[in-house]
Amino acid sequence: MKRMVWKVSRTRLASCVGLWVVGSVLVGGCTSAPTNARDADSSAVTAPATRPAGVDSGSVSASKPHRSHGVFPSMAARVANPPLDPPPDDGFDWQTNGPLEFLDFLEQGLGQQGEGWPPCFTISGTHRGWIRESDIPALLSKLDSDAPCLATVKTISSILPREPSTVGNEAAHMIVSYRSEVRGTGYGGYPTYLNSTMYETDREELRRWWRDYQREQR
């Protein structure tokens, strides 16, 4: 797996605060909610690119991304609307890289966000079709990993994490999101959770679900 290098700037760190209203106060790793969650998510979509210089997104093809998929506003992922064009740029190349690259990205990013900033990465929009069935076995193999990494939050989340997440927790979140997408429930894509550190996931139940799901697909 190609290693991605973090060089975090103050501009990029602002995306972890989620483009919330001016004057929001960061206290103990949390911030106040946006005045209007829908507006906050829309502003994140149209904001200029915030990827820091030097972040290696591991591109394999600029002309034909192998992870091409639709990205929808967070609150409208299951509505019959077209995807955002162009997709929002939040600092990770979603159209090229997959779940394992993203886990590596989160693990490398921990500790690089700057003193006083919450240990998280803010995801713009809801990604449909990004996590694929073929990704699930590799994600299942990561479920027991206690390696610390950045947590993930949606731009519409009103609470930021106080503590880092783990690779196992983030892998579980991805599997839950894939299940949500194939079932047509929740946000219908990734991420499903507003804040990945606020939910307890039964990992054995995910393993059982995958075994049952495979039998159903035969």
mmCIF file with all atom_site columns, N, CA and C in Angstrom, residues 189-217:
data_model
loop_
_atom_site.group_PDB
_atom_site.id
_atom_site.type_symbol
_atom_site.label_atom_id
_atom_site.label_alt_id
_atom_site.label_comp_id
_atom_site.label_asym_id
_atom_site.label_entity_id
_atom_site.label_seq_id
_atom_site.pdbx_PDB_ins_code
_atom_site.Cartn_x
_atom_site.Cartn_y
_atom_site.Cartn_z
_atom_site.occupancy
_atom_site.B_iso_or_equiv
_atom_site.pdbx_formal_charge
_atom_site.auth_seq_id
_atom_site.auth_comp_id
_atom_site.auth_asym_id
_atom_site.auth_atom_id
_atom_site.pdbx_PDB_model_num
ATOM 1  N N  . GLY A 1 189 ? -25.218 5.402   2.592  1.00 0.00 ? 189 GLY A N  1
ATOM 2  C CA . GLY A 1 189 ? -23.859 5.486   2.081  1.00 0.00 ? 189 GLY A CA 1
ATOM 3  C C  . GLY A 1 189 ? -22.889 5.721   3.219  1.00 0.00 ? 189 GLY A C  1
ATOM 4  N N  . TYR A 1 190 ? -21.665 6.121   2.876  1.00 0.00 ? 190 TYR A N  1
ATOM 5  C CA . TYR A 1 190 ? -20.623 6.368   3.875  1.00 0.00 ? 190 TYR A CA 1
ATOM 6  C C  . TYR A 1 190 ? -20.331 7.864   3.946  1.00 0.00 ? 190 TYR A C  1
ATOM 7  N N  . PRO A 1 191 ? -20.220 8.419   5.169  1.00 0.00 ? 191 PRO A N  1
ATOM 8  C CA . PRO A 1 191 ? -20.363 7.760   6.465  1.00 0.00 ? 191 PRO A CA 1
ATOM 9  C C  . PRO A 1 191 ? -21.813 7.711   6.932  1.00 0.00 ? 191 PRO A C  1
ATOM 10 N N  . THR A 1 192 ? -22.131 6.668   7.670  1.00 0.00 ? 192 THR A N  1
ATOM 11 C CA . THR A 1 192 ? -23.458 6.541   8.276  1.00 0.00 ? 192 THR A CA 1
ATOM 12 C C  . THR A 1 192 ? -23.534 7.302   9.595  1.00 0.00 ? 192 THR A C  1
ATOM 13 N N  . TYR A 1 193 ? -22.457 7.262   10.369 1.00 0.00 ? 193 TYR A N  1
ATOM 14 C CA . TYR A 1 193 ? -22.447 7.911   11.680 1.00 0.00 ? 193 TYR A CA 1
ATOM 15 C C  . TYR A 1 193 ? -22.062 9.376   11.561 1.00 0.00 ? 193 TYR A C  1
ATOM 16 N N  . LEU A 1 194 ? -22.739 10.220  12.329 1.00 0.00 ? 194 LEU A N  1
ATOM 17 C CA . LEU A 1 194 ? -22.359 11.633  12.388 1.00 0.00 ? 194 LEU A CA 1
ATOM 18 C C  . LEU A 1 194 ? -20.965 11.783  12.981 1.00 0.00 ? 194 LEU A C  1
ATOM 19 N N  . ASN A 1 195 ? -20.675 10.969  13.980 1.00 0.00 ? 195 ASN A N  1
ATOM 20 C CA . ASN A 1 195 ? -19.399 11.014  14.693 1.00 0.00 ? 195 ASN A CA 1
ATOM 21 C C  . ASN A 1 195 ? -19.036 9.569   15.025 1.00 0.00 ? 195 ASN A C  1
ATOM 22 N N  . SER A 1 196 ? -17.935 9.088   14.474 1.00 0.00 ? 196 SER A N  1
ATOM 23 C CA . SER A 1 196 ? -17.621 7.655   14.583 1.00 0.00 ? 196 SER A CA 1
ATOM 24 C C  . SER A 1 196 ? -17.260 7.204   15.990 1.00 0.00 ? 196 SER A C  1
ATOM 25 N N  . THR A 1 197 ? -17.025 8.129   16.907 1.00 0.00 ? 197 THR A N  1
ATOM 26 C CA . THR A 1 197 ? -16.664 7.740   18.270 1.00 0.00 ? 197 THR A CA 1
ATOM 27 C C  . THR A 1 197 ? -17.873 7.659   19.201 1.00 0.00 ? 197 THR A C  1
ATOM 28 N N  . MET A 1 198 ? -19.039 7.977   18.700 1.00 0.00 ? 198 MET A N  1
ATOM 29 C CA . MET A 1 198 ? -20.224 8.049   19.560 1.00 0.00 ? 198 MET A CA 1
ATOM 30 C C  . MET A 1 198 ? -21.098 6.800   19.496 1.00 0.00 ? 198 MET A C  1
ATOM 31 N N  . TYR A 1 199 ? -20.661 5.787   18.760 1.00 0.00 ? 199 TYR A N  1
ATOM 32 C CA . TYR A 1 199 ? -21.496 4.606   18.578 1.00 0.00 ? 199 TYR A CA 1
ATOM 33 C C  . TYR A 1 199 ? -20.703 3.349   18.909 1.00 0.00 ? 199 TYR A C  1
ATOM 34 N N  . GLU A 1 200 ? -21.348 2.429   19.606 1.00 0.00 ? 200 GLU A N  1
ATOM 35 C CA . GLU A 1 200 ? -20.765 1.125   19.888 1.00 0.00 ? 200 GLU A CA 1
ATOM 36 C C  . GLU A 1 200 ? -21.226 0.147   18.818 1.00 0.00 ? 200 GLU A C  1
ATOM 37 N N  . THR A 1 201 ? -20.286 -0.502  18.165 1.00 0.00 ? 201 THR A N  1
ATOM 38 C CA . THR A 1 201 ? -20.621 -1.445  17.101 1.00 0.00 ? 201 THR A CA 1
ATOM 39 C C  . THR A 1 201 ? -20.315 -2.865  17.550 1.00 0.00 ? 201 THR A C  1
ATOM 40 N N  . ASP A 1 202 ? -21.291 -3.754  17.425 1.00 0.00 ? 202 ASP A N  1
ATOM 41 C CA . ASP A 1 202 ? -21.115 -5.157  17.763 1.00 0.00 ? 202 ASP A CA 1
ATOM 42 C C  . ASP A 1 202 ? -20.368 -5.828  16.609 1.00 0.00 ? 202 ASP A C  1
ATOM 43 N N  . ARG A 1 203 ? -19.086 -6.050  16.792 1.00 0.00 ? 203 ARG A N  1
ATOM 44 C CA . ARG A 1 203 ? -18.263 -6.553  15.696 1.00 0.00 ? 203 ARG A CA 1
ATOM 45 C C  . ARG A 1 203 ? -18.563 -8.010  15.369 1.00 0.00 ? 203 ARG A C  1
ATOM 46 N N  . GLU A 1 204 ? -18.916 -8.789  16.375 1.00 0.00 ? 204 GLU A N  1
ATOM 47 C CA . GLU A 1 204 ? -19.302 -10.168 16.095 1.00 0.00 ? 204 GLU A CA 1
ATOM 48 C C  . GLU A 1 204 ? -20.592 -10.214 15.288 1.00 0.00 ? 204 GLU A C  1
ATOM 49 N N  . GLU A 1 205 ? -21.483 -9.282  15.576 1.00 0.00 ? 205 GLU A N  1
ATOM 50 C CA . GLU A 1 205 ? -22.727 -9.221  14.807 1.00 0.00 ? 205 GLU A CA 1
ATOM 51 C C  . GLU A 1 205 ? -22.434 -8.869  13.352 1.00 0.00 ? 205 GLU A C  1
ATOM 52 N N  . LEU A 1 206 ? -21.446 -8.011  13.103 1.00 0.00 ? 206 LEU A N  1
ATOM 53 C CA . LEU A 1 206 ? -21.069 -7.695  11.731 1.00 0.00 ? 206 LEU A CA 1
ATOM 54 C C  . LEU A 1 206 ? -20.525 -8.918  11.007 1.00 0.00 ? 206 LEU A C  1
ATOM 55 N N  . ARG A 1 207 ? -19.745 -9.717  11.713 1.00 0.00 ? 207 ARG A N  1
ATOM 56 C CA . ARG A 1 207 ? -19.217 -10.940 11.098 1.00 0.00 ? 207 ARG A CA 1
ATOM 57 C C  . ARG A 1 207 ? -20.361 -11.909 10.761 1.00 0.00 ? 207 ARG A C  1
ATOM 58 N N  . ARG A 1 208 ? -21.320 -12.030 11.677 1.00 0.00 ? 208 ARG A N  1
ATOM 59 C CA . ARG A 1 208 ? -22.464 -12.906 11.410 1.00 0.00 ? 208 ARG A CA 1
ATOM 60 C C  . ARG A 1 208 ? -23.275 -12.381 10.231 1.00 0.00 ? 208 ARG A C  1
ATOM 61 N N  . TRP A 1 209 ? -23.480 -11.066 10.200 1.00 0.00 ? 209 TRP A N  1
ATOM 62 C CA . TRP A 1 209 ? -24.227 -10.479 9.080  1.00 0.00 ? 209 TRP A CA 1
ATOM 63 C C  . TRP A 1 209 ? -23.547 -10.791 7.756  1.00 0.00 ? 209 TRP A C  1
ATOM 64 N N  . TRP A 1 210 ? -22.237 -10.674 7.701  1.00 0.00 ? 210 TRP A N  1
ATOM 65 C CA . TRP A 1 210 ? -21.526 -10.907 6.444  1.00 0.00 ? 210 TRP A CA 1
ATOM 66 C C  . TRP A 1 210 ? -21.673 -12.356 5.997  1.00 0.00 ? 210 TRP A C  1
ATOM 67 N N  . ARG A 1 211 ? -21.584 -13.289 6.935  1.00 0.00 ? 211 ARG A N  1
ATOM 68 C CA . ARG A 1 211 ? -21.766 -14.691 6.565  1.00 0.00 ? 211 ARG A CA 1
ATOM 69 C C  . ARG A 1 211 ? -23.174 -14.931 6.020  1.00 0.00 ? 211 ARG A C  1
ATOM 70 N N  . ASP A 1 212 ? -24.169 -14.361 6.689  1.00 0.00 ? 212 ASP A N  1
ATOM 71 C CA . ASP A 1 212 ? -25.552 -14.511 6.230  1.00 0.00 ? 212 ASP A CA 1
ATOM 72 C C  . ASP A 1 212 ? -25.752 -13.834 4.885  1.00 0.00 ? 212 ASP A C  1
ATOM 73 N N  . TYR A 1 213 ? -25.166 -12.657 4.721  1.00 0.00 ? 213 TYR A N  1
ATOM 74 C CA . TYR A 1 213 ? -25.322 -11.907 3.475  1.00 0.00 ? 213 TYR A CA 1
ATOM 75 C C  . TYR A 1 213 ? -24.731 -12.672 2.300  1.00 0.00 ? 213 TYR A C  1
ATOM 76 N N  . GLN A 1 214 ? -23.580 -13.287 2.508  1.00 0.00 ? 214 GLN A N  1
ATOM 77 C CA . GLN A 1 214 ? -22.959 -14.083 1.447  1.00 0.00 ? 214 GLN A CA 1
ATOM 78 C C  . GLN A 1 214 ? -23.839 -15.264 1.047  1.00 0.00 ? 214 GLN A C  1
ATOM 79 N N  . ARG A 1 215 ? -24.436 -15.923 2.033  1.00 0.00 ? 215 ARG A N  1
ATOM 80 C CA . ARG A 1 215 ? -25.334 -17.043 1.720  1.00 0.00 ? 215 ARG A CA 1
ATOM 81 C C  . ARG A 1 215 ? -26.546 -16.567 0.921  1.00 0.00 ? 215 ARG A C  1
ATOM 82 N N  . GLU A 1 216 ? -27.057 -15.393 1.275  1.00 0.00 ? 216 GLU A N  1
ATOM 83 C CA . GLU A 1 216 ? -28.232 -14.865 0.575  1.00 0.00 ? 216 GLU A CA 1
ATOM 84 C C  . GLU A 1 216 ? -27.918 -14.522 -0.871 1.00 0.00 ? 216 GLU A C  1
ATOM 85 N N  . GLN A 1 217 ? -26.665 -14.157 -1.160 1.00 0.00 ? 217 GLN A N  1
ATOM 86 C CA . GLN A 1 217 ? -26.297 -13.749 -2.514 1.00 0.00 ? 217 GLN A CA 1
ATOM 87 C C  . GLN A 1 217 ? -26.017 -14.931 -3.431 1.00 0.00 ? 217 GLN A C  1
#
